[in-house]
PDB file of C-alpha atoms and ligand atoms in Angstrom:
ATOM      1  CA  UNK A 670     -18.151   5.434  10.848  1.00 66.00           C
ATOM      2  CA  UNK A 671     -17.820   7.421   7.252  1.00 86.00           C
ATOM      3  CA  UNK A 672     -15.918   5.592   4.064  1.00 97.00           C
ATOM      4  CA  UNK A 673     -12.760   4.989   4.416  1.00 98.00           C
ATOM      5  CA  UNK A 674      -9.684   5.383   1.489  1.00 98.00           C
ATOM      6  CA  UNK A 675      -7.327   2.488   1.742  1.00 98.00           C
ATOM      7  CA  UNK A 676      -4.101   3.313   0.165  1.00 98.00           C
ATOM      8  CA  UNK A 677      -1.222   1.449  -0.078  1.00 98.00           C
ATOM      9  CA  UNK A 678       2.539   1.056  -1.957  1.00 98.00           C
ATOM     10  CA  UNK A 679       2.280   4.559  -3.130  1.00 98.00           C
ATOM     11  CA  UNK A 680       5.958   4.765  -3.799  1.00 98.00           C
ATOM     12  CA  UNK A 681       6.466   8.525  -5.017  1.00 98.00           C
ATOM     13  CA  UNK A 682       4.259   8.016  -7.374  1.00 98.00           C
ATOM     14  CA  UNK A 683       3.218  10.996  -7.536  1.00 98.00           C
ATOM     15  CA  UNK A 684       0.169  11.528 -11.201  1.00 98.00           C
ATOM     16  CA  UNK A 685      -0.887   7.773  -9.307  1.00 98.00           C
ATOM     17  CA  UNK A 686      -1.718  10.164  -5.974  1.00 98.00           C
ATOM     18  CA  UNK A 687      -3.111  13.059  -7.343  1.00 98.00           C
ATOM     19  CA  UNK A 688      -5.374  10.570  -9.108  1.00 98.00           C
ATOM     20  CA  UNK A 689      -6.760   8.515  -6.788  1.00 98.00           C
ATOM     21  CA  UNK A 690      -6.885  11.517  -4.164  1.00 98.00           C
ATOM     22  CA  UNK A 691      -9.139  13.477  -6.729  1.00 98.00           C
ATOM     23  CA  UNK A 692     -11.159   9.853  -7.127  1.00 98.00           C
ATOM     24  CA  UNK A 693     -11.167   8.895  -2.639  1.00 98.00           C
ATOM     25  CA  UNK A 694     -12.716  13.377  -3.223  1.00 98.00           C
ATOM     26  CA  UNK A 695     -15.304  11.810  -5.996  1.00 98.00           C
ATOM     27  CA  UNK A 696     -16.488   9.051  -3.719  1.00 97.00           C
ATOM     28  CA  UNK A 697     -17.221  12.255  -1.665  1.00 95.00           C
ATOM     29  CA  UNK A 698     -14.537  10.341   1.059  1.00 97.00           C
ATOM     30  CA  UNK A 699     -12.923  12.189   3.190  1.00 96.00           C
ATOM     31  CA  UNK A 700     -11.037  10.016   5.517  1.00 97.00           C
ATOM     32  CA  UNK A 701      -8.080   7.968   4.421  1.00 98.00           C
ATOM     33  CA  UNK A 702      -5.242   5.210   5.069  1.00 98.00           C
ATOM     34  CA  UNK A 703      -1.286   5.035   4.449  1.00 98.00           C
ATOM     35  CA  UNK A 704      -0.805   0.780   4.386  1.00 98.00           C
ATOM     36  CA  UNK A 705       3.379   2.788   3.706  1.00 98.00           C
ATOM     37  CA  UNK A 706       5.833   2.199   1.065  1.00 98.00           C
ATOM     38  CA  UNK A 707       5.522   6.413   0.613  1.00 98.00           C
ATOM     39  CA  UNK A 708       8.654   6.036  -1.535  1.00 98.00           C
ATOM     40  CA  UNK A 709      10.652   4.349  -3.572  1.00 97.00           C
ATOM     41  CA  UNK A 710      10.811   3.488  -7.090  1.00 97.00           C
ATOM     42  CA  UNK A 711       9.644   6.424  -7.891  1.00 98.00           C
ATOM     43  CA  UNK A 712      11.051   9.892  -9.114  1.00 98.00           C
ATOM     44  CA  UNK A 713       8.486  11.964  -6.710  1.00 98.00           C
ATOM     45  CA  UNK A 714       9.613  10.962  -3.276  1.00 98.00           C
ATOM     46  CA  UNK A 715       9.482  14.923  -1.215  1.00 98.00           C
ATOM     47  CA  UNK A 716       5.618  15.251  -2.953  1.00 98.00           C
ATOM     48  CA  UNK A 717       4.695  12.333  -1.898  1.00 98.00           C
ATOM     49  CA  UNK A 718       5.739  12.361   1.584  1.00 98.00           C
ATOM     50  CA  UNK A 719       4.675  15.424   2.357  1.00 97.00           C
ATOM     51  CA  UNK A 720       0.963  14.311   1.825  1.00 98.00           C
ATOM     52  CA  UNK A 721       1.573  10.971   3.248  1.00 98.00           C
ATOM     53  CA  UNK A 722       2.999  13.127   6.684  1.00 96.00           C
ATOM     54  CA  UNK A 723       0.291  15.635   6.566  1.00 96.00           C
ATOM     55  CA  UNK A 724      -3.103  14.135   4.840  1.00 96.00           C
ATOM     56  CA  UNK A 725      -4.173  11.525   6.092  1.00 97.00           C
ATOM     57  CA  UNK A 726      -5.919  10.064   9.199  1.00 97.00           C
ATOM     58  CA  UNK A 727      -3.292   7.283   9.531  1.00 98.00           C
ATOM     59  CA  UNK A 728       0.185   6.547   8.273  1.00 98.00           C
ATOM     60  CA  UNK A 729       2.305   3.790   8.821  1.00 98.00           C
ATOM     61  CA  UNK A 730       5.891   2.752   6.894  1.00 98.00           C
ATOM     62  CA  UNK A 731       6.868  -0.092   4.812  1.00 98.00           C
ATOM     63  CA  UNK A 732      10.299  -1.940   3.941  1.00 97.00           C
ATOM     64  CA  UNK A 733      11.306   0.782   1.392  1.00 97.00           C
ATOM     65  CA  UNK A 734      10.148   3.917   3.304  1.00 97.00           C
ATOM     66  CA  UNK A 735      12.289   1.706   6.814  1.00 97.00           C
ATOM     67  CA  UNK A 736      15.203   1.063   4.201  1.00 96.00           C
ATOM     68  CA  UNK A 737      15.368   5.516   2.612  1.00 96.00           C
ATOM     69  CA  UNK A 738      14.404   5.952   7.133  1.00 95.00           C
ATOM     70  CA  UNK A 739      18.018   3.725   7.693  1.00 91.00           C
ATOM     71  CA  UNK A 740      15.435   0.923   9.778  1.00 88.00           C
ATOM     72  CA  UNK A 741      15.924  -1.648   7.916  1.00 91.00           C
ATOM     73  CA  UNK A 742      19.273  -2.879   6.086  1.00 90.00           C
ATOM     74  CA  UNK A 743      19.875  -1.824   2.687  1.00 91.00           C
ATOM     75  CA  UNK A 744      21.317  -5.744   0.942  1.00 89.00           C
ATOM     76  CA  UNK A 745      17.139  -7.519   1.415  1.00 89.00           C
ATOM     77  CA  UNK A 746      16.813  -4.535  -1.511  1.00 94.00           C
ATOM     78  CA  UNK A 747      16.825  -5.780  -5.369  1.00 91.00           C
ATOM     79  CA  UNK A 748      18.974  -4.246  -7.422  1.00 92.00           C
ATOM     80  CA  UNK A 749      16.569  -1.986  -8.391  1.00 92.00           C
ATOM     81  CA  UNK A 750      14.772  -1.666  -5.769  1.00 95.00           C
ATOM     82  CA  UNK A 751      17.939  -0.366  -3.864  1.00 95.00           C
ATOM     83  CA  UNK A 752      18.824   1.877  -6.903  1.00 95.00           C
ATOM     84  CA  UNK A 753      15.834   3.770  -6.115  1.00 96.00           C
ATOM     85  CA  UNK A 754      15.920   3.199  -1.877  1.00 97.00           C
ATOM     86  CA  UNK A 755      19.392   4.949  -2.352  1.00 95.00           C
ATOM     87  CA  UNK A 756      18.684   7.836  -4.293  1.00 97.00           C
ATOM     88  CA  UNK A 757      15.124   8.804  -2.195  1.00 97.00           C
ATOM     89  CA  UNK A 758      18.150   9.246   0.888  1.00 96.00           C
ATOM     90  CA  UNK A 759      19.812  11.850  -1.704  1.00 96.00           C
ATOM     91  CA  UNK A 760      17.045  13.795  -2.343  1.00 96.00           C
ATOM     92  CA  UNK A 761      15.068  13.718   1.053  1.00 96.00           C
ATOM     93  CA  UNK A 762      16.059  16.411   3.356  1.00 92.00           C
ATOM     94  CA  UNK A 763      16.947  15.366   6.392  1.00 92.00           C
ATOM     95  CA  UNK A 764      13.037  16.830   8.344  1.00 94.00           C
ATOM     96  CA  UNK A 765      11.445  14.531   5.774  1.00 95.00           C
ATOM     97  CA  UNK A 766      14.027  11.513   6.465  1.00 94.00           C
ATOM     98  CA  UNK A 767      13.249  12.531  10.644  1.00 94.00           C
ATOM     99  CA  UNK A 768       9.794  12.392   9.837  1.00 95.00           C
ATOM    100  CA  UNK A 769       9.915   9.037   8.031  1.00 95.00           C
ATOM    101  CA  UNK A 770      12.055   7.625  10.691  1.00 95.00           C
ATOM    102  CA  UNK A 771       9.823   7.768  12.953  1.00 96.00           C
ATOM    103  CA  UNK A 772       6.783   5.685  11.116  1.00 97.00           C
ATOM    104  CA  UNK A 773       6.390   2.529  12.265  1.00 97.00           C
ATOM    105  CA  UNK A 774       5.036  -0.200   9.733  1.00 97.00           C
ATOM    106  CA  UNK A 775       1.954  -1.477  12.111  1.00 98.00           C
ATOM    107  CA  UNK A 776      -0.936   0.111  13.394  1.00 98.00           C
ATOM    108  CA  UNK A 777      -2.793  -1.455  16.054  1.00 96.00           C
ATOM    109  CA  UNK A 778      -4.441   1.125  18.471  1.00 91.00           C
ATOM    110  CA  UNK A 779      -6.985   0.730  16.305  1.00 93.00           C
ATOM    111  CA  UNK A 780     -10.196  -1.136  15.411  1.00 95.00           C
ATOM    112  CA  UNK A 781      -8.350  -1.954  12.603  1.00 98.00           C
ATOM    113  CA  UNK A 782      -4.715  -3.103  12.464  1.00 98.00           C
ATOM    114  CA  UNK A 783      -2.619  -1.575   9.623  1.00 98.00           C
ATOM    115  CA  UNK A 784       0.459  -3.501   8.860  1.00 98.00           C
ATOM    116  CA  UNK A 785       2.285  -2.882   6.102  1.00 98.00           C
ATOM    117  CA  UNK A 786       3.512  -6.653   4.964  1.00 98.00           C
ATOM    118  CA  UNK A 787       2.076  -9.521   7.218  1.00 98.00           C
ATOM    119  CA  UNK A 788       1.021  -9.633  11.172  1.00 98.00           C
ATOM    120  CA  UNK A 789       3.440 -11.955  11.987  1.00 96.00           C
ATOM    121  CA  UNK A 790       6.282 -10.005  10.091  1.00 97.00           C
ATOM    122  CA  UNK A 791       4.629  -6.706   8.548  1.00 97.00           C
ATOM    123  CA  UNK A 792       8.163  -5.241   7.155  1.00 97.00           C
ATOM    124  CA  UNK A 793       9.275  -8.029   4.449  1.00 96.00           C
ATOM    125  CA  UNK A 794       6.766 -10.946   4.262  1.00 97.00           C
ATOM    126  CA  UNK A 795       4.870 -11.176   1.532  1.00 97.00           C
ATOM    127  CA  UNK A 796       1.081 -12.575   2.025  1.00 98.00           C
ATOM    128  CA  UNK A 797       0.185 -14.135  -1.842  1.00 97.00           C
ATOM    129  CA  UNK A 798      -1.672 -17.358  -0.656  1.00 96.00           C
ATOM    130  CA  UNK A 799      -3.649 -18.810   2.153  1.00 97.00           C
ATOM    131  CA  UNK A 800      -1.003 -20.221   4.044  1.00 97.00           C
ATOM    132  CA  UNK A 801       0.116 -16.635   4.170  1.00 98.00           C
ATOM    133  CA  UNK A 802      -3.311 -15.218   5.158  1.00 98.00           C
ATOM    134  CA  UNK A 803      -3.577 -17.557   7.616  1.00 98.00           C
ATOM    135  CA  UNK A 804      -0.599 -17.290   9.550  1.00 98.00           C
ATOM    136  CA  UNK A 805      -2.093 -13.652   9.678  1.00 98.00           C
ATOM    137  CA  UNK A 806      -5.115 -14.157  10.762  1.00 98.00           C
ATOM    138  CA  UNK A 807      -4.189 -17.011  13.535  1.00 97.00           C
ATOM    139  CA  UNK A 808      -2.718 -13.210  15.063  1.00 97.00           C
ATOM    140  CA  UNK A 809      -5.905 -10.721  15.184  1.00 97.00           C
ATOM    141  CA  UNK A 810      -8.954 -10.450  16.877  1.00 96.00           C
ATOM    142  CA  UNK A 811     -10.009  -8.247  15.016  1.00 97.00           C
ATOM    143  CA  UNK A 812     -13.259  -7.956  11.869  1.00 97.00           C
ATOM    144  CA  UNK A 813     -10.919  -6.374   9.046  1.00 98.00           C
ATOM    145  CA  UNK A 814      -7.137  -6.297   9.160  1.00 98.00           C
ATOM    146  CA  UNK A 815      -5.366  -3.986   6.295  1.00 98.00           C
ATOM    147  CA  UNK A 816      -2.095  -5.024   4.736  1.00 98.00           C
ATOM    148  CA  UNK A 817      -0.481  -3.997   1.763  1.00 98.00           C
ATOM    149  CA  UNK A 818       3.261  -4.689   0.215  1.00 98.00           C
ATOM    150  CA  UNK A 819       2.065  -7.300  -2.473  1.00 98.00           C
ATOM    151  CA  UNK A 820       1.092  -4.751  -4.620  1.00 98.00           C
ATOM    152  CA  UNK A 821      -1.983  -6.522  -5.592  1.00 98.00           C
ATOM    153  CA  UNK A 822      -5.640  -6.278  -4.115  1.00 98.00           C
ATOM    154  CA  UNK A 823      -6.936  -9.563  -2.725  1.00 98.00           C
ATOM    155  CA  UNK A 824      -8.839 -10.516   0.407  1.00 98.00           C
ATOM    156  CA  UNK A 825      -8.427 -13.099   2.517  1.00 98.00           C
ATOM    157  CA  UNK A 826     -11.465 -14.849   4.970  1.00 98.00           C
ATOM    158  CA  UNK A 827     -11.409 -16.260   8.295  1.00 98.00           C
ATOM    159  CA  UNK A 828     -15.039 -18.085   9.658  1.00 97.00           C
ATOM    160  CA  UNK A 829     -15.418 -18.980  12.878  1.00 94.00           C
ATOM    161  CA  UNK A 830     -14.159 -22.450  12.155  1.00 95.00           C
ATOM    162  CA  UNK A 831     -10.770 -21.492  10.929  1.00 95.00           C
ATOM    163  CA  UNK A 832     -11.242 -21.886   6.951  1.00 97.00           C
ATOM    164  CA  UNK A 833      -9.388 -19.548   5.615  1.00 98.00           C
ATOM    165  CA  UNK A 834     -11.249 -17.999   1.457  1.00 98.00           C
ATOM    166  CA  UNK A 835      -9.406 -15.902  -1.048  1.00 97.00           C
ATOM    167  CA  UNK A 836     -11.887 -13.788  -2.643  1.00 97.00           C
ATOM    168  CA  UNK A 837     -10.374 -11.829  -5.704  1.00 95.00           C
ATOM    169  CA  UNK A 838      -9.743  -8.465  -5.321  1.00 97.00           C
ATOM    170  CA  UNK A 839     -12.171  -6.704  -7.762  1.00 97.00           C
ATOM    171  CA  UNK A 840     -15.201  -5.178  -7.760  1.00 98.00           C
ATOM    172  CA  UNK A 841     -17.655  -4.795  -3.470  1.00 98.00           C
ATOM    173  CA  UNK A 842     -16.623  -7.624  -0.948  1.00 98.00           C
ATOM    174  CA  UNK A 843     -19.274  -8.128   1.922  1.00 98.00           C
ATOM    175  CA  UNK A 844     -17.194  -8.129   5.071  1.00 98.00           C
ATOM    176  CA  UNK A 845     -19.620 -10.994   6.744  1.00 97.00           C
ATOM    177  CA  UNK A 846     -18.827 -11.989   9.690  1.00 97.00           C
ATOM    178  CA  UNK A 847     -15.279 -13.350  11.132  1.00 98.00           C
ATOM    179  CA  UNK A 848     -11.427 -12.084  10.743  1.00 98.00           C
ATOM    180  CA  UNK A 849     -10.945 -10.012   7.341  1.00 98.00           C
ATOM    181  CA  UNK A 850      -7.249  -9.301   5.806  1.00 98.00           C
ATOM    182  CA  UNK A 851      -7.796  -6.830   3.705  1.00 98.00           C
ATOM    183  CA  UNK A 852      -4.885  -5.651   0.808  1.00 98.00           C
ATOM    184  CA  UNK A 853      -6.141  -2.727  -1.232  1.00 98.00           C
ATOM    185  CA  UNK A 854      -3.429  -3.095  -4.216  1.00 98.00           C
ATOM    186  CA  UNK A 855      -1.030  -0.648  -5.380  1.00 98.00           C
ATOM    187  CA  UNK A 856      -1.720   2.923  -5.951  1.00 98.00           C
ATOM    188  CA  UNK A 857       1.875   3.708  -7.665  1.00 98.00           C
ATOM    189  CA  UNK A 858       3.254   0.688  -8.868  1.00 98.00           C
ATOM    190  CA  UNK A 859       0.533  -2.159  -9.547  1.00 98.00           C
ATOM    191  CA  UNK A 860       1.061  -5.235 -10.484  1.00 97.00           C
ATOM    192  CA  UNK A 861      -1.318  -7.438 -11.132  1.00 97.00           C
ATOM    193  CA  UNK A 862      -1.306  -6.716 -15.049  1.00 97.00           C
ATOM    194  CA  UNK A 863      -3.227  -3.830 -14.555  1.00 98.00           C
ATOM    195  CA  UNK A 864      -1.135  -0.670 -14.295  1.00 98.00           C
ATOM    196  CA  UNK A 865      -3.987   1.780 -13.031  1.00 98.00           C
ATOM    197  CA  UNK A 866      -3.908   2.685 -10.005  1.00 98.00           C
ATOM    198  CA  UNK A 867      -5.198   0.462  -6.939  1.00 98.00           C
ATOM    199  CA  UNK A 868      -6.574   1.460  -3.486  1.00 98.00           C
ATOM    200  CA  UNK A 869     -10.357   0.357  -1.640  1.00 98.00           C
ATOM    201  CA  UNK A 870     -13.557   1.548  -0.768  1.00 98.00           C
ATOM    202  CA  UNK A 871     -14.259   0.252   3.231  1.00 98.00           C
ATOM    203  CA  UNK A 872     -17.536   0.634   4.619  1.00 98.00           C
ATOM    204  CA  UNK A 873     -17.643  -0.427   8.429  1.00 95.00           C
ATOM    205  CA  UNK A 874     -21.588   0.856   8.552  1.00 96.00           C
ATOM    206  CA  UNK A 875     -22.120  -1.304   5.267  1.00 96.00           C
ATOM    207  CA  UNK A 876     -19.257  -4.037   6.104  1.00 97.00           C
ATOM    208  CA  UNK A 877     -18.242  -4.182   2.449  1.00 98.00           C
ATOM    209  CA  UNK A 878     -15.319  -3.031   0.968  1.00 98.00           C
ATOM    210  CA  UNK A 879     -15.062  -2.023  -2.854  1.00 98.00           C
ATOM    211  CA  UNK A 880     -12.127  -2.475  -4.873  1.00 98.00           C
ATOM    212  CA  UNK A 881     -11.815   0.752  -6.764  1.00 98.00           C
ATOM    213  CA  UNK A 882      -8.674   0.581  -9.842  1.00 98.00           C
ATOM    214  CA  UNK A 883      -8.466   4.730 -11.076  1.00 98.00           C
ATOM    215  CA  UNK A 884      -6.481   5.753 -14.574  1.00 98.00           C
ATOM    216  CA  UNK A 885      -3.940   8.435 -13.854  1.00 98.00           C
ATOM    217  CA  UNK A 886      -0.957   9.779 -16.216  1.00 98.00           C
ATOM    218  CA  UNK A 887       1.715   6.249 -16.230  1.00 98.00           C
ATOM    219  CA  UNK A 888       3.363   7.798 -19.435  1.00 98.00           C
ATOM    220  CA  UNK A 889       3.790  10.929 -16.910  1.00 98.00           C
ATOM    221  CA  UNK A 890       5.370   8.565 -13.949  1.00 98.00           C
ATOM    222  CA  UNK A 891       7.703   7.274 -16.428  1.00 98.00           C
ATOM    223  CA  UNK A 892       9.139  10.333 -18.328  1.00 98.00           C
ATOM    224  CA  UNK A 893       9.887  11.251 -14.443  1.00 98.00           C
ATOM    225  CA  UNK A 894      11.663   8.241 -13.696  1.00 98.00           C
ATOM    226  CA  UNK A 895      13.828   8.640 -16.711  1.00 98.00           C
ATOM    227  CA  UNK A 896      14.800  12.019 -15.859  1.00 98.00           C
ATOM    228  CA  UNK A 897      16.251  11.397 -12.759  1.00 98.00           C
ATOM    229  CA  UNK A 898      17.979   8.936 -13.664  1.00 97.00           C
ATOM    230  CA  UNK A 899      16.189   5.496 -12.115  1.00 97.00           C
ATOM    231  CA  UNK A 900      16.275   2.223 -13.902  1.00 96.00           C
ATOM    232  CA  UNK A 901      14.342   1.631 -16.657  1.00 97.00           C
ATOM    233  CA  UNK A 902      12.460  -0.819 -15.519  1.00 96.00           C
ATOM    234  CA  UNK A 903      10.964   1.039 -12.869  1.00 97.00           C
ATOM    235  CA  UNK A 904       9.160   3.162 -16.070  1.00 98.00           C
ATOM    236  CA  UNK A 905       9.166   0.728 -17.941  1.00 97.00           C
ATOM    237  CA  UNK A 906       6.485  -2.050 -15.951  1.00 97.00           C
ATOM    238  CA  UNK A 907       4.224   1.068 -14.788  1.00 98.00           C
ATOM    239  CA  UNK A 908       3.058   1.114 -18.394  1.00 97.00           C
ATOM    240  CA  UNK A 909       2.218  -3.039 -17.659  1.00 94.00           C
ATOM    241  CA  UNK A 910       1.180  -2.861 -14.535  1.00 95.00           C
ATOM    242  CA  UNK A 911       3.955  -6.252 -13.506  1.00 92.00           C
TER     243      UNK A 911
HETATM  244 ZN1  LIG B1159       5.713  -1.693  -2.209  1.00 77.75          ZN
END
């Protein structure tokens, strides 16, 4: 099985997605999966959605996608997230909204499950620590499960005896026996104080995951957000990665 690029939380960031897909190709990777939150926050939902509906081998929805598609109540979003979801609804065509509404927040039909947030709550729960990771890892049997949602690259390992270990989402991590929860971080709105786009290279033959950062045209993404009148915070945070 060839290596697979894992992309999550692209969030309508055209500049970041373009740069990451070029980097994926430079790594000689031809397959990629999208772990949700295709839209929301950023200025190019049509462009990013068009790619995510056609190019990845697998693609699930995140809470922002479901918000735009009408699948979850909008009062669950923070004010600037709400503004972006509401604006995204106005710019997507009917066909794209219908396509978005057909995506589910989980895909358990393969050897590597994809869930947007967590296994016990695929839409909303943030897996930020050992407790949440443990709850998810108790619910799967597979060697590797991919998640997103927090915008922070990280991995958690569950050993045979149930012990959970958190592994920083940096460099190459060897996927030793047991169960793994892998979060590649966010392509379009990183929140770990590193503004570069984040993604991961999963190699199931070598049993490794590599956490990768890709520089992109942040100023261009910020200009696009300001040009369509989305909240300033959404542009500002891209520069710092928070
Ligand atoms: Zn997100």
